[in-house]
Coordinates of C-alpha atoms in Angstrom, one line a residue:
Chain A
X1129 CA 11.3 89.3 -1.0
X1130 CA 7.7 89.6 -1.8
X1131 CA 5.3 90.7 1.4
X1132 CA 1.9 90.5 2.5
X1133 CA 0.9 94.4 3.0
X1134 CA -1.7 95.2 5.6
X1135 CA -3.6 98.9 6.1
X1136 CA -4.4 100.4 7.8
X1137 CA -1.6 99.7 11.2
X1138 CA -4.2 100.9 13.5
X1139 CA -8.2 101.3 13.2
X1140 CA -10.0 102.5 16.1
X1141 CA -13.9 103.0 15.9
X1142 CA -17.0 103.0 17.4
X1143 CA -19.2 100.1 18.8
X1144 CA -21.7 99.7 15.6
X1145 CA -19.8 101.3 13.1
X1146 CA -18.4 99.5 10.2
X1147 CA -14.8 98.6 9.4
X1148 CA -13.1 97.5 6.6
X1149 CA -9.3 95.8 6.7
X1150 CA -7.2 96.0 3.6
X1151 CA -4.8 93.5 2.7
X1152 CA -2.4 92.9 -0.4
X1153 CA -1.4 88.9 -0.6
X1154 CA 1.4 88.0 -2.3
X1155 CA 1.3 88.9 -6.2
X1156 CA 1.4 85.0 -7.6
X1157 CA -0.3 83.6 -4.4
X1158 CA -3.6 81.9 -5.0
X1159 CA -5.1 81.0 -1.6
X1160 CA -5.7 83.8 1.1
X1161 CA -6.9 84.2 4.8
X1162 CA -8.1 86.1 7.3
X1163 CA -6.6 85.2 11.4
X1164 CA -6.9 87.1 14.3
X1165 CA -5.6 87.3 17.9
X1166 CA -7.1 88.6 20.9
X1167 CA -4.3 90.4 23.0
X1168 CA -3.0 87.6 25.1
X1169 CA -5.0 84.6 23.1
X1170 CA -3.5 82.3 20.1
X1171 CA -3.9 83.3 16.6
X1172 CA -7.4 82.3 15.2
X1173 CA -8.4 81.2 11.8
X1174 CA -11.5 83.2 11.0
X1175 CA -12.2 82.8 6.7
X1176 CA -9.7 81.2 3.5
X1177 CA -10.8 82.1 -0.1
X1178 CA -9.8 80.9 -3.2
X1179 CA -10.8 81.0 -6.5
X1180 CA -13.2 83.9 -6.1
X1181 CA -15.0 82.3 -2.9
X1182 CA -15.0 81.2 0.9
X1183 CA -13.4 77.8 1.1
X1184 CA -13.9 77.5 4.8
X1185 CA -15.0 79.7 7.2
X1186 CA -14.6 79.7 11.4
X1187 CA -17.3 79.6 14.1
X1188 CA -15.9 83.2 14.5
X1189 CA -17.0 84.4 11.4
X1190 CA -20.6 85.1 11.6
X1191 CA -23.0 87.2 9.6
X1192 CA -21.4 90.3 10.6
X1193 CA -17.7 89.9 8.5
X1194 CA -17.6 89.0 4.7
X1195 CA -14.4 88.9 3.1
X1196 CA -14.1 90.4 -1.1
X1197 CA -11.4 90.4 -3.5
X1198 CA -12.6 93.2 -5.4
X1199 CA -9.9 93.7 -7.7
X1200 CA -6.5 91.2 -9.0
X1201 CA -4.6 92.6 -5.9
X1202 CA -7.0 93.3 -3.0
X1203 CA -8.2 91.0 -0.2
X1204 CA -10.7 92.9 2.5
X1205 CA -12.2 91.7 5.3
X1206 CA -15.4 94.1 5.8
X1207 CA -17.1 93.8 10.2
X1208 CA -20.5 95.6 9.6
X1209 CA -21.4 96.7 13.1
X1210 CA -18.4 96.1 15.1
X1211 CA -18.8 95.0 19.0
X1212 CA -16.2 95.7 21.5
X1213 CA -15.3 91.7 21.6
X1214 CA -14.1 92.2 17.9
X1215 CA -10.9 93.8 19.0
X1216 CA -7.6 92.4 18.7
X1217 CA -5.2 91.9 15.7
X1218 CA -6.0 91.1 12.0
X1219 CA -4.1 89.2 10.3
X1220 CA -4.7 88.7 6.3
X1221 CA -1.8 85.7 5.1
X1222 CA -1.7 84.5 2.0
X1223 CA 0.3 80.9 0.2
X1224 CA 0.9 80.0 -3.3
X1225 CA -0.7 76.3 -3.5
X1226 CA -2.3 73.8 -2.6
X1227 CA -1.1 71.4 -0.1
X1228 CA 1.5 72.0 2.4
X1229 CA 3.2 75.1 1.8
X1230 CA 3.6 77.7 4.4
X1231 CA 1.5 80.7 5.2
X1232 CA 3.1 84.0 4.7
X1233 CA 1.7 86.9 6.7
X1234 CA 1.1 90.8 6.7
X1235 CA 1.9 92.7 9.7
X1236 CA -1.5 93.1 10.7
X1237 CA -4.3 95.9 11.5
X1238 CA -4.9 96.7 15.2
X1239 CA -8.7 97.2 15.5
X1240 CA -9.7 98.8 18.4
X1241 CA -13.8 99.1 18.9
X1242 CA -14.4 102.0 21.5
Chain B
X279 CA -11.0 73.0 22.3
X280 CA -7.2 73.3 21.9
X281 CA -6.2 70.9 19.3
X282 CA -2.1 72.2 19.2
X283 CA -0.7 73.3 23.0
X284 CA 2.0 74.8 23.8
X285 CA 2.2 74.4 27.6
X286 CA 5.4 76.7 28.4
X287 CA 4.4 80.3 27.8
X288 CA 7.7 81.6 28.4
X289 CA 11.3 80.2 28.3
X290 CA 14.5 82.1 28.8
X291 CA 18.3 81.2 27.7
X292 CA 21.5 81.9 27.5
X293 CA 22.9 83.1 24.7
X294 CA 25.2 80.3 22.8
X295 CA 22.9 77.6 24.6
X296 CA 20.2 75.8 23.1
X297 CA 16.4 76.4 23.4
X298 CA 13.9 73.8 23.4
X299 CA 10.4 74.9 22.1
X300 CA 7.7 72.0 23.0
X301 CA 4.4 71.5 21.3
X302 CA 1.6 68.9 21.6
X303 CA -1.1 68.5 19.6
X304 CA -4.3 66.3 19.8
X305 CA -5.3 65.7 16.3
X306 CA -4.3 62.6 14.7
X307 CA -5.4 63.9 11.1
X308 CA -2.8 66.6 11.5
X309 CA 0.2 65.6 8.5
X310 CA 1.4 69.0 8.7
X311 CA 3.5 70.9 11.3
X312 CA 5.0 74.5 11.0
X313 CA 6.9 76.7 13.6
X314 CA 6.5 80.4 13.3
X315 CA 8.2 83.3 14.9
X316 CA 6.3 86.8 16.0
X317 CA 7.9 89.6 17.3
X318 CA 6.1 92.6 18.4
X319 CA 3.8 94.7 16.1
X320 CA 5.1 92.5 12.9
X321 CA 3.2 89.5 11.7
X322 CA 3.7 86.2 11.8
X323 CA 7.2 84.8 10.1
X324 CA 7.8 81.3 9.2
X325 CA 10.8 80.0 10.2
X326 CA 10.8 75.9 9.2
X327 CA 7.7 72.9 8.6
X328 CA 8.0 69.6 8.6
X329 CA 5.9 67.1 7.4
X330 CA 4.4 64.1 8.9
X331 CA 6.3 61.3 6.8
X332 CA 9.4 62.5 8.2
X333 CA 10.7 62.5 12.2
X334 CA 13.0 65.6 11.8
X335 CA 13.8 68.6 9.1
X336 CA 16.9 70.9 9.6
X337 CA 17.2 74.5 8.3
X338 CA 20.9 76.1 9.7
X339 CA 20.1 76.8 13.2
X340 CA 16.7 75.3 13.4
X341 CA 16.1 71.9 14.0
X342 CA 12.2 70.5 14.4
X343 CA 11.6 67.2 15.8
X344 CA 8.7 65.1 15.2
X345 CA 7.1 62.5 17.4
X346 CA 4.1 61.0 15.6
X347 CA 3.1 58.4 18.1
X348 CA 3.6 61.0 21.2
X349 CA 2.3 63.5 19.2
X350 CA 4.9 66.1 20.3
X351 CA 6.9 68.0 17.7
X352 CA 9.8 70.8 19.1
X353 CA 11.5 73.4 17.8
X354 CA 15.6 73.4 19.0
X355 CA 17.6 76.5 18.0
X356 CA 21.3 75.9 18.7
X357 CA 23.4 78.3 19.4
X358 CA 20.4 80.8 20.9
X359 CA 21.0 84.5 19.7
X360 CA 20.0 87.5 21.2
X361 CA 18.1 88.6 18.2
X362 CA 15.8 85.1 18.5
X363 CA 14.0 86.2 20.9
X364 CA 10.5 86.3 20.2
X365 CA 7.1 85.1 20.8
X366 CA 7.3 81.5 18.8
X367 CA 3.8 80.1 17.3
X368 CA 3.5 76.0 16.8
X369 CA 1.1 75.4 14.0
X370 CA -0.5 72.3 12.5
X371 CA -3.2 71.4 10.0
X372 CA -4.3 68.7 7.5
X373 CA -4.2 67.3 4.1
X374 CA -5.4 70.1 1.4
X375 CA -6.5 73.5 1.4
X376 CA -6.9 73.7 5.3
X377 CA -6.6 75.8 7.9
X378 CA -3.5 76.7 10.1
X379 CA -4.3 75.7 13.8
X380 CA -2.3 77.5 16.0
X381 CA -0.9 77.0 19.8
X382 CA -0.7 80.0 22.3
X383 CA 2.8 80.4 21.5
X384 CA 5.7 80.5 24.1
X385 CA 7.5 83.4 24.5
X386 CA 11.9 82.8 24.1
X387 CA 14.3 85.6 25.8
X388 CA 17.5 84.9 25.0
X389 CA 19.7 86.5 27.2
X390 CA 23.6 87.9 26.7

């Protein structure tokens, strides 16, 4: 069965440095997300994309992340200067359509800001 | 501003029994509810949705149960297995290309 694909597991780095999260959605899937949850806290939405652009973004996602798609397969999620509140798990999902259909999700990337 | 609750963070079982996994949620505009499944260092896995025209949607051992007017949906698994124990996610959201909101989960043990 097709999977959402997540690198790296684990990213630590330093207060002010910049990170980028990888993510491969779902080969024929169309709409795709970034989520993440503080250890201990519920699963946040942060950004969705489609069609080459941010459909909706969260309070969360200020001027410090942008999300690309820089190729037919790729999905990034780029923190420019990262602050030890950004920590905690990032989950890229991805769904095929429109309207209710479930979200499928990668494993996620553990970013740890030192 | 927790739209989807989950008030029970933990729950523990017998194995062969049934578990009863509660959510409420505060959002009337919510038409559609999914139950997801987490166990340690792995994403997210959906496990069965249900949408709001109907009251109840069955997949094997997974029953959800929805309750528009108290706006309470649950999640029964029947018999419990040892390997269903996990941290289990309620989600909602509405009409369209929206966004999953999710509660803060309630962790199942089920125990042999």
């Amino acid at each position: 069965e097709p999977e959402v694909t997540q690198t790296p597991s684990h990213q630590v780095t330093q207060m002010g440095q910049e990170v980028i999260l990888r993510c491969v959605p779902i080969s024929n899937h169309l709409y795709f997300y970034w989520y993440r949850q503080i250890l201990g806290q519920k699963v946040e939405f942060l950004v969705s994309f489609y069609n080459n652009e941010i459909s909706e973004k969260s309070e969360i996602f200020d001027d410090q992340f942008s999300v690309e798609r820089p190729d037919g397969s790729n999905f990034t999620l780029k923190i420019r200067s990262t602050k030890l509140e950004d920590s905690a798990m990032y989950f890229c999902a991805s769904r095929r359509r429109d309207g209710n259909s479930p979200l499928h999700f990668g494993n996620g990337t553990r970013l740890t800001v030192t | 501003d927790q739209q989807v609750k989950q008030n029970s963070p933990s729950l523990s079982v017998q194995e062969g029994r049934i578990s009863i996994l509660n959510c409420d949620y505060t959002n009337s505009m919510f038409d559609y509810f999914l139950w997801y499944k987490k166990y340690p260092a792995e994403g997210p896995t959906f496990l069965i949705s249900i949408s709001s025209i109907k009251d109840k949607n069955e997949d094997g051992r997974f029953t959800v149960f929805l309750n528009k007017s108290a706006k309470h949906l649950s999640l029964h698994i029947v018999p419990s297995q040892p390997g269903d124990s996990a941290v289990y996610f309620c989600a909602a959201k509405n009409s369209g290309n929206t966004p999953l909101v999710f509660g803060k989960g309630t962790r199942l043990s089920v125990i042999a």
